[in-house]
Coordinates of C-alpha atoms in Angstrom, one line a residue:
X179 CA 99.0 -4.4 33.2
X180 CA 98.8 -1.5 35.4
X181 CA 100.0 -2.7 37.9
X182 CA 103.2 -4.1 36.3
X183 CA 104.3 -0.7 35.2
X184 CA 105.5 0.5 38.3
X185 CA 108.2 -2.3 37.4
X186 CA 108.0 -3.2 34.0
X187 CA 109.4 -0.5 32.0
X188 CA 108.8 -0.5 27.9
X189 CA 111.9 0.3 25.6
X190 CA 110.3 -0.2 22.2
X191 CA 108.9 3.5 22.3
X192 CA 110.0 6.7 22.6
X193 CA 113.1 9.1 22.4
X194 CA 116.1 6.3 22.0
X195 CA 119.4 8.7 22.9
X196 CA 116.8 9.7 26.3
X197 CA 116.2 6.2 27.0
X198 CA 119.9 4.6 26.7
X199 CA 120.7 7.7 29.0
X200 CA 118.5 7.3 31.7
X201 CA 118.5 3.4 31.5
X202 CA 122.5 2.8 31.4
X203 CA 122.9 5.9 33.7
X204 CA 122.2 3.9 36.6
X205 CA 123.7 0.7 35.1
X206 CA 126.9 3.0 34.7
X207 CA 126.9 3.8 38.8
X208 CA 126.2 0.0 39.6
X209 CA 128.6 -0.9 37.8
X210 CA 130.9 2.0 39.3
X211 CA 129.9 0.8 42.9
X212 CA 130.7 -2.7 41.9
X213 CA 134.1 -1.5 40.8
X214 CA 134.4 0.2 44.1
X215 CA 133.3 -2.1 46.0
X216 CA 136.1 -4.2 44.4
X217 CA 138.7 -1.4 44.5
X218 CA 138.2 -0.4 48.2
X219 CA 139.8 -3.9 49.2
X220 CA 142.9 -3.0 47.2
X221 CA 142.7 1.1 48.1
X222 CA 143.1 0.0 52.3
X223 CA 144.9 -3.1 52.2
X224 CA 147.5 -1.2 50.1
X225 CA 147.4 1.6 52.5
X226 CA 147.9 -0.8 55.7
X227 CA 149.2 -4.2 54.5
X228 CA 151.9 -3.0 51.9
X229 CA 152.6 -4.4 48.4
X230 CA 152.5 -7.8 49.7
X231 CA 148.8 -7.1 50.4
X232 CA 148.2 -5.5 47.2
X233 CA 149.4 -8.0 45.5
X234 CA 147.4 -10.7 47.4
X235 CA 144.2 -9.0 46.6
X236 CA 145.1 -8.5 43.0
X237 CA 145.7 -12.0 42.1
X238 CA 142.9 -13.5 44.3
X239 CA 140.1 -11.2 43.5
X240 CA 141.0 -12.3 39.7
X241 CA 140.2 -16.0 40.7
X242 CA 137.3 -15.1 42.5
X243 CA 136.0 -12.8 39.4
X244 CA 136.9 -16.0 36.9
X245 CA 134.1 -18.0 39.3
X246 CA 131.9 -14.9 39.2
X247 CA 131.4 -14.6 35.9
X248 CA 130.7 -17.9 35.3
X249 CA 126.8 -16.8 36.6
X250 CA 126.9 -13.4 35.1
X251 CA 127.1 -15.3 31.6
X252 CA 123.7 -17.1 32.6
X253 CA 122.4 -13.8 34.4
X254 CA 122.9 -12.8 31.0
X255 CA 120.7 -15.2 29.1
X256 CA 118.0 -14.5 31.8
X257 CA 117.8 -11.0 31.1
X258 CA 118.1 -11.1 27.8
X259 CA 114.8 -13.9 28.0
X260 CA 113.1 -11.6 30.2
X261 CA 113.9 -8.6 28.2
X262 CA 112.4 -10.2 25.0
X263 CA 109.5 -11.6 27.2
X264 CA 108.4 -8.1 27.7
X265 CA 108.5 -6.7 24.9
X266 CA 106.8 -10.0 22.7
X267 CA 104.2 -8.9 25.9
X268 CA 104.3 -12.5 27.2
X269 CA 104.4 -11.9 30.6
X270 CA 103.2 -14.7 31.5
X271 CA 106.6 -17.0 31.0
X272 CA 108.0 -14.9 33.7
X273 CA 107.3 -17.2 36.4
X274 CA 109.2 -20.2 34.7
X275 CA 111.8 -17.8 33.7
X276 CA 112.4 -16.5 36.9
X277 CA 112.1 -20.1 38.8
X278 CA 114.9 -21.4 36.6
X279 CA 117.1 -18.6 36.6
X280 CA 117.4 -18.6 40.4
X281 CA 117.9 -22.4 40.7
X282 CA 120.2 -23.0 38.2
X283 CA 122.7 -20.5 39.6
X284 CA 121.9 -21.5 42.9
X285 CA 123.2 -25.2 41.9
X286 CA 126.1 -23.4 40.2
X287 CA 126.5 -21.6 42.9
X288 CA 127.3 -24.1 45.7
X289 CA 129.8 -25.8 42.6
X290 CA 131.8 -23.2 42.4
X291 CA 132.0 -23.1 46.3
X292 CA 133.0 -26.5 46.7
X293 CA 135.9 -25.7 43.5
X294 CA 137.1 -22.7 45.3
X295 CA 137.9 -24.7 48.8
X296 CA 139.4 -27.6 46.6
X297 CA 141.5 -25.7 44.1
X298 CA 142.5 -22.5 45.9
X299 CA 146.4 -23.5 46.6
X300 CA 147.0 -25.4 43.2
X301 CA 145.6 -21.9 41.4
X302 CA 147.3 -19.5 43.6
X303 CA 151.0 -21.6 42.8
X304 CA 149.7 -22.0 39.0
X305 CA 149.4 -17.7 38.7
X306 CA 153.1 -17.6 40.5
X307 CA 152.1 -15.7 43.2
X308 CA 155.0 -14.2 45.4
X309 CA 155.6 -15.8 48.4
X310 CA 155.4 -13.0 50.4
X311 CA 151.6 -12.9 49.6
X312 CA 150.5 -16.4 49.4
X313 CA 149.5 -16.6 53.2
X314 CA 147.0 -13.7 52.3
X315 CA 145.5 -14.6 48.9
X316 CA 144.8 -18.0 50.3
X317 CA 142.7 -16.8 53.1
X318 CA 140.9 -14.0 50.7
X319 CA 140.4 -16.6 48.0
X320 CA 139.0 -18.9 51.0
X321 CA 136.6 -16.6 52.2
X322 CA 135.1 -15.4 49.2
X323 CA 134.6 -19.2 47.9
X324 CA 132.4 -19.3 50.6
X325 CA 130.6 -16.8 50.2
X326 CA 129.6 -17.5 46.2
X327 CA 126.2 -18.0 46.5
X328 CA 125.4 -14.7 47.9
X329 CA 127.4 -13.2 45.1
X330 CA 125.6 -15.1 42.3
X331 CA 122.2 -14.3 44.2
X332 CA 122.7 -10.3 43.7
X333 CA 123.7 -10.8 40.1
X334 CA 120.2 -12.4 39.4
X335 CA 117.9 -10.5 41.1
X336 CA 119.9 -7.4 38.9
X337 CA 119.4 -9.5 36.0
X338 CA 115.8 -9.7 36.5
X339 CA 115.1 -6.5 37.2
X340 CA 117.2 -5.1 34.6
X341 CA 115.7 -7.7 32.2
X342 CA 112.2 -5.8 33.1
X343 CA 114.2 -2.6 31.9
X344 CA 114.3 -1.6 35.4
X345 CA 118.0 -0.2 36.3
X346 CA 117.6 2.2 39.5
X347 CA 116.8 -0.5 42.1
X348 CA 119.8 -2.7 41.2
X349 CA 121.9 0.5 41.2
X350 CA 120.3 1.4 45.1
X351 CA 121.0 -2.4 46.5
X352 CA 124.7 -2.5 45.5
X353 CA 125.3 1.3 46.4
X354 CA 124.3 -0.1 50.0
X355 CA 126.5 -3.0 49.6
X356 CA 129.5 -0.8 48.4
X357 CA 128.9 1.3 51.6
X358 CA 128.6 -1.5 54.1
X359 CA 132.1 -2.9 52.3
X360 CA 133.7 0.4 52.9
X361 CA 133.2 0.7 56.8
X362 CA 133.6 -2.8 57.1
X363 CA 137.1 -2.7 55.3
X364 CA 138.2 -0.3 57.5
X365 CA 137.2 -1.8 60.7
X366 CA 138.4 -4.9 59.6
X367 CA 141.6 -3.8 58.3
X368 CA 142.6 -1.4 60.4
X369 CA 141.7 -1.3 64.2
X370 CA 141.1 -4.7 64.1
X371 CA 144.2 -5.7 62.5
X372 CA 142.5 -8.4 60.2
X373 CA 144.3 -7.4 57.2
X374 CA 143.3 -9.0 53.7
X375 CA 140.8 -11.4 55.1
X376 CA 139.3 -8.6 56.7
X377 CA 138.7 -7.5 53.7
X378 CA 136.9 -10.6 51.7
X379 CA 134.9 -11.0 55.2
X380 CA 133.7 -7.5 54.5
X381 CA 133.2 -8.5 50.7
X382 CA 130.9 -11.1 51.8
X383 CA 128.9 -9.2 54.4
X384 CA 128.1 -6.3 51.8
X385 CA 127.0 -9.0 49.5
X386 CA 125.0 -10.8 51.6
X387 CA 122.6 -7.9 53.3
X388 CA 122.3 -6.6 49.4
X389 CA 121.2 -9.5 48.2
X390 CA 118.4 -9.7 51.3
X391 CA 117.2 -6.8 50.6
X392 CA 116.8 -7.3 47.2
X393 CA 115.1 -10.6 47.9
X394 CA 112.7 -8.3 50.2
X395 CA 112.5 -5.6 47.4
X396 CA 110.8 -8.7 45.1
X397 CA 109.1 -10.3 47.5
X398 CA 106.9 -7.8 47.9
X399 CA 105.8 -6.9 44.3
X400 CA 105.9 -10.6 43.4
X401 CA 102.3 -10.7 42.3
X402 CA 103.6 -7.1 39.4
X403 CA 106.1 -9.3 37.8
X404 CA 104.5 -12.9 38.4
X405 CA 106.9 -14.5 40.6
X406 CA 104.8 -16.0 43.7
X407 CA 108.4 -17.3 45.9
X408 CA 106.6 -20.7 47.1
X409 CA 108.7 -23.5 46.8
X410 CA 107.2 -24.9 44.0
X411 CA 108.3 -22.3 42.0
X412 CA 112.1 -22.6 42.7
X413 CA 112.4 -25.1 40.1
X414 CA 113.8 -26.1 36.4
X415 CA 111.9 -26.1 33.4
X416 CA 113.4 -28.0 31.0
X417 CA 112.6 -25.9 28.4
X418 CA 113.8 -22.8 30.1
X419 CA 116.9 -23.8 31.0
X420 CA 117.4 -25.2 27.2
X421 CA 117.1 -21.6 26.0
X422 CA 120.0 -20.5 29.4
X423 CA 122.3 -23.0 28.1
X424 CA 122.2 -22.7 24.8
X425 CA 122.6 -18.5 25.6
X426 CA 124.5 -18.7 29.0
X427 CA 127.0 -21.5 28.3
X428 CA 128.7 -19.3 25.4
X429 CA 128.7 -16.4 27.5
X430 CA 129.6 -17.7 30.8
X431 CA 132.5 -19.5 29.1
X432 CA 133.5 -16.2 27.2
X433 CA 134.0 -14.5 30.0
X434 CA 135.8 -17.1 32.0
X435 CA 138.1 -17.1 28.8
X436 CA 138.5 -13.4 28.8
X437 CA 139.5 -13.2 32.6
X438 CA 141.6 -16.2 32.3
X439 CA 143.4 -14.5 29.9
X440 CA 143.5 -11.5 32.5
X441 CA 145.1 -14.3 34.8
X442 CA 147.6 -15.8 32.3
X443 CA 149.1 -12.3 32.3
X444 CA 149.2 -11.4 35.5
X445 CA 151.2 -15.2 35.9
X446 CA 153.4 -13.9 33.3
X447 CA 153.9 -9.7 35.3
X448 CA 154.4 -12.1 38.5
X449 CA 157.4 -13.7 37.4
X450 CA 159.0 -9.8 37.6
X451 CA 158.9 -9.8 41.2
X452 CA 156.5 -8.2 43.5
X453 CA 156.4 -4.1 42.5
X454 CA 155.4 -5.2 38.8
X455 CA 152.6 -7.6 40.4
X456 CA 151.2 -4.9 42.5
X457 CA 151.3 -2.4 39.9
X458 CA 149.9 -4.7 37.2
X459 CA 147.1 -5.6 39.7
X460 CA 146.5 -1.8 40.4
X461 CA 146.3 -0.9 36.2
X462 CA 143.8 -4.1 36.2
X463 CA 141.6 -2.2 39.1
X464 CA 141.9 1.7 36.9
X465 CA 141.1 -0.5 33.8
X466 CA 138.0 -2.0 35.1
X467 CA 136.5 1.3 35.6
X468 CA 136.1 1.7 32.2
X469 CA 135.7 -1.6 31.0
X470 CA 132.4 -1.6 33.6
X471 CA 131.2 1.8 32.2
X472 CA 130.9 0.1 28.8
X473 CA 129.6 -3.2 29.8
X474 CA 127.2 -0.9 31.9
X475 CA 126.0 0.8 28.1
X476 CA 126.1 -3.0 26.6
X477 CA 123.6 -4.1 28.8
X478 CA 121.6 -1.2 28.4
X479 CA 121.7 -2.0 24.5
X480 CA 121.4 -5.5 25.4
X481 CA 118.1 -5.0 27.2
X482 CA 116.9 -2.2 25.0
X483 CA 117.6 -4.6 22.1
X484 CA 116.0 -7.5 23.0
X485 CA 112.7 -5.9 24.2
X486 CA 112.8 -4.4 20.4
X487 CA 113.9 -7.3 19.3
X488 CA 110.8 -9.3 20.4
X489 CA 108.9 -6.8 19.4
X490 CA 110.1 -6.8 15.4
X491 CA 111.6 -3.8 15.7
X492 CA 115.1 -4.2 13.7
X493 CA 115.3 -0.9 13.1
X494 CA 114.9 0.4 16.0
X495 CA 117.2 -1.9 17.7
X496 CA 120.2 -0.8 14.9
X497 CA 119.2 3.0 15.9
X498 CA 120.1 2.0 19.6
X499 CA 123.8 0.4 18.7
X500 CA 124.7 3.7 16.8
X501 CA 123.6 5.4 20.2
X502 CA 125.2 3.3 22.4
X503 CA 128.9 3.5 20.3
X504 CA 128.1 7.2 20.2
X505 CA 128.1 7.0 24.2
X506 CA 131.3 5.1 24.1
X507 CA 133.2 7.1 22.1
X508 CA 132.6 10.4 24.0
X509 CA 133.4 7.9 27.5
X510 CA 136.0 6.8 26.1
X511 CA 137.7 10.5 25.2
X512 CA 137.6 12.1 29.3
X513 CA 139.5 8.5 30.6
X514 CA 142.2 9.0 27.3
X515 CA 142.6 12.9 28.5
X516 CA 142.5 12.1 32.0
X517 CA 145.0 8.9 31.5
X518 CA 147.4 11.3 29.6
X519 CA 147.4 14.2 32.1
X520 CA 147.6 13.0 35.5
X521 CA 148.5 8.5 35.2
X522 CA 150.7 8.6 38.5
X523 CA 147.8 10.8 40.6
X524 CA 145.3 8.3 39.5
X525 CA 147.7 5.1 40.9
X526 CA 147.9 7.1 44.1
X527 CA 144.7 6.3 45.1
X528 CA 145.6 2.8 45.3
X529 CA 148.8 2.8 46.8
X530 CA 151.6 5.3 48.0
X531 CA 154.3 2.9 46.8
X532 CA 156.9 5.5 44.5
X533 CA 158.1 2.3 42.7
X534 CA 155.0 1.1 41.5
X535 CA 154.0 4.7 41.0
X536 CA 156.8 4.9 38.6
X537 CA 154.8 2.6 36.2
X538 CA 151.8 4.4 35.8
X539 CA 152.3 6.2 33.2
X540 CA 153.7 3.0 30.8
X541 CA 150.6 1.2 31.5
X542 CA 147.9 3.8 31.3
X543 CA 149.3 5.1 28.2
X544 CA 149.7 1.9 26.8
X545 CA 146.1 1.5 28.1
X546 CA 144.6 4.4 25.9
X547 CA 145.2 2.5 22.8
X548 CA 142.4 0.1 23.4
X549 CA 139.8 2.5 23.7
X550 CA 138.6 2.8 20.2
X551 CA 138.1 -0.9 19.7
X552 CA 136.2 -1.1 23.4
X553 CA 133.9 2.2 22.6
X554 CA 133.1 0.5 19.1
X555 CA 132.7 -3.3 20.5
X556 CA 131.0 -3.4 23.7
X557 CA 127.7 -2.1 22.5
X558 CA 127.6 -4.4 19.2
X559 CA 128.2 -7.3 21.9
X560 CA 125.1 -6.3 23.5
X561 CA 123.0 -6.2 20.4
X562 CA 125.1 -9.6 19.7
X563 CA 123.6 -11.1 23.0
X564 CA 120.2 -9.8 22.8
X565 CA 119.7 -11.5 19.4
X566 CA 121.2 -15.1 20.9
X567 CA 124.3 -15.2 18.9
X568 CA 125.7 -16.9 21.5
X569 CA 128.1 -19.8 19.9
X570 CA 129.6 -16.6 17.2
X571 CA 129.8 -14.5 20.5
X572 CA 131.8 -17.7 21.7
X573 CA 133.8 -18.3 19.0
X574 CA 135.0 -14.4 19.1
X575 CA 135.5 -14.5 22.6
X576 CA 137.9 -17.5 22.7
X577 CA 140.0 -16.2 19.4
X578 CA 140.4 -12.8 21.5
X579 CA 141.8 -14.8 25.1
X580 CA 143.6 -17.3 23.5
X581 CA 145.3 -16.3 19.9
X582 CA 145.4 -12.8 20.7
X583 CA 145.0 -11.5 24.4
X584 CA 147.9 -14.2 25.9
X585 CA 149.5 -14.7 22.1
X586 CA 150.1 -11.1 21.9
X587 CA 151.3 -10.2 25.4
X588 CA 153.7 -13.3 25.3
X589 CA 154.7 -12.4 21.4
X590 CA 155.6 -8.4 22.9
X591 CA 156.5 -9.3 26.3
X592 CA 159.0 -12.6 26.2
X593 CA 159.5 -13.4 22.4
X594 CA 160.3 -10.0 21.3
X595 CA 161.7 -9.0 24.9
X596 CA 160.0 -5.9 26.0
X597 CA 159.1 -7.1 29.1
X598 CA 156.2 -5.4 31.4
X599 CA 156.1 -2.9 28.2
X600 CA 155.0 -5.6 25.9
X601 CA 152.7 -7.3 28.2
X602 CA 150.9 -3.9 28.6
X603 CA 151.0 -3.6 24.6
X604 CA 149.6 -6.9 23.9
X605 CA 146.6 -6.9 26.3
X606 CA 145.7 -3.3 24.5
X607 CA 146.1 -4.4 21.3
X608 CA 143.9 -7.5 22.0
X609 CA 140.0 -6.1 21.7
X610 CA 141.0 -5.5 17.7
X611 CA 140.7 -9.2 17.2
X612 CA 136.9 -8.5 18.5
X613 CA 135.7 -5.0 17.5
X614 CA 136.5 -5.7 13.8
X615 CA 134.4 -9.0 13.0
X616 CA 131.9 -7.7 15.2
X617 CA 131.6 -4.6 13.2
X618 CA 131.2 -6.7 10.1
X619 CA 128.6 -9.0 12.0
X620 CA 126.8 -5.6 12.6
X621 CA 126.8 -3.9 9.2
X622 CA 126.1 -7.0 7.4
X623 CA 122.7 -7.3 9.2
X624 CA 123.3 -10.8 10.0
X625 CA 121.6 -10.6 13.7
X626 CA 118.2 -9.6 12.1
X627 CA 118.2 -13.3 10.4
X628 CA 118.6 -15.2 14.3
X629 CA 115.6 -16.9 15.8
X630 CA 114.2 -15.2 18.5
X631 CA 114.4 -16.9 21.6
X632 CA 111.2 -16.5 23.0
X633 CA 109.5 -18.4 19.8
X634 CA 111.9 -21.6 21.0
X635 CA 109.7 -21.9 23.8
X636 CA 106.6 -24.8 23.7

């Protein structure tokens, strides 16, 4: 056991506002990095390809996040397994664990691949995408379908790690990846004259030497966390991947839902013409960064509660939701000030376009209302998770795309005519549907009564 501590770390003891700090802390720049590694596409293209650009990155870095987190739902289950592995102390199902994890997304993988080449026109026409930028979503949406694998590679090795309550390495493998996307976007883009592919070849690149390295990184400690890399260990227990798809189905499909519904919008901004497009897809980008940060504090919970979780340690694991919506909440408060103070300064950074500037301040103000149900919500999802709720965590998360996310936007934006205003209004009003049941689901104690998935194993 001494030698797994340099890369196991225990959550079921000590200080618990100290831990979610210094756990989600380097979730929270990951995340952040991610986000800018995302945004930096949109940041150069809109500075050298125009609105048409901007727009052609918007709408087909959506598509390529609806086939990305398809494996972050079964990254998901795998940390959660891991993270519950640990802290039941039964470090020996790692190997299995581990094993199935990275071929089941692998196989995923190479699907999605092979649905990106086939579908990328019929989607692209489906989201209305202006004709101006078709040419150019097409050949980002290309590129990055052929480049899946790598992406879905990263996510798991963070999975694992972070499943081993291990957050900084993760956090030092994408910050790489995030500066190799940087200077490659703006060679690509600009001397070179590449324009948006440039940019989802520089996506790809970042992704790939990350994901090496981080291959490398666990390579070399594979006998601390019981992983040996021989081929005979890339392979799927049935009894494994029972426990991912009865976890990682729900929560890949929930957040295909959720990011369809993302896309459903945008189709219905689109049909406005290209400045509402390019600003919508810009508010998307500024809304991210918070929606990561508190993902980034649900998967802290989510890890922190499963490792207590398999420990028997309920009360604990409540203790560490209160923290985490605590977190939230003060988050949550600098974006509303800095929303309210200075919306068109923050657009800027994307693009120097005065008439999409002009919106800012409708949709980030608009965008402030959803912040109490997202502080409250995202880390009661992550105890929600971590105690395999998965089908009511599916249930939720289909209500909240379907009935409410698209339902809402369409009811403000074309029924009662407020255009781009409504569509703004209903996506904000939208986490509500969510944060309430899931607020009952918490209080009521109802997680403490799920199985623990570790004892469905043979």
């Amino acid at each position: 056991m001494a030698s797994n501590k340099a890369l196991i770390n225990d959550l079921t003891e000590g200080p618990i506002n100290r831990q979610i700090l210094t756990f989600s802390t380097p979730i929270i720049l990951a995340n952040l990095l991610q986000v800018i590694y995302n945004m930096v596409d949109m940041v150069i293209v809109g500075q050298f390809c125009g609105s048409a650009g901007l727009s052609a990155v918007s709408i087909s870095s959506q598509v390529f996040t609806i086939m990305t987190v398809f494996c972050i739902g079964f990254a998901t289950s795998g940390q959660i397994y891991i993270s519950q592995l640990v802290g039941a102390r039964r470090t020996e199902g790692l190997r299995a664990a581990i094993g199935t994890l990275f071929t089941f997304t692998l196989l995923i993988g190479i699907f999605m691949t092979v649905i990106g080449f086939t579908l990328c026109n019929p989607v692209l026409r489906l989201l209305n995408t202006p004709d101006e930028a078709f040419a150019q979503a097409r050949a980002y949406t290309l590129i990055c379908s052929g480049g899946m694998i790598f992406a879905y590679g990263y996510n798991v090795v963070a999975a694992i790690l972070r499943g081993m309550g291990d957050s900084r390495h993760p956090l030092m493998f994408i910050g790489l990846a995030a500066g190799l996307n940087l200077v490659l976007d703006l060679i690509f883009v600009g001397p070179m004259g590449l324009g948006v592919a440039g940019a989802a070849w520089a996506t790809i690149i970042g992704q790939t030497i990350s994901l090496l390295l981080s291959l490398v990184y666990l390579y070399r400690r594979r006998v601390q966390f019981g992983f040996d890399f021989k081929r005979s260990s890339f392979r799927i227990s049935g009894k494994v991947l029972k426990i991912y798809i009865k976890l990682g189905l729900p929560f890949a499909i929930k957040s295909c839902a959720i990011n369809i519904s993302m896309i459903a919008v945008t189709g219905m901004v689109n049909a406005y013409g290209i400045v509402p497009s390019a600003a919508f897809g810009v508010g998307m980008k500024v809304q991210t960064i918070t929606i990561q940060i508190m993902l980034s504090v649900a998967s802290a919970i989510s890890t922190m509660t499963g490792q207590n979780i398999g420990a028997g340690k309920f009360d604990r694991a409540r203790k560490c939701v209160w923290a985490g919506i605590g977190f939230g909440w003060i988050l949550y408060a600098v974006f509303a000030v800095i929303f309210l103070i200075c919306p068109v300064f923050v657009f800027r950074i994307f693009t120097p376009d005065e008439a999409v500037l002009a919106l800012a301040p409708l949709f980030l103000h608009t965008l402030i209302i959803s912040f109490p149900a997202m502080a409250t919500l995202e880390p009661i999802n992550g105890l929600v998770q971590a105690s395999g709720a998965s089908v009511y965590f599916l249930v939720l998360a289909l209500t909240d795309a379907i009935f409410f996310r698209i339902g809402l936007s369409y009811l403000f934006g074309t029924v009662l005519q407020m255009g781009i205003a409504g569509f703004f209004l209903g996506f904000s009003l939208a986490p509500y549907s969510t944060m309430i049941p899931n607020l009952i689901f918490f209080l009521s104690n109802c997680w403490k009564k799920r199985r623990l998935i570790h004892h469905e194993e043979a």
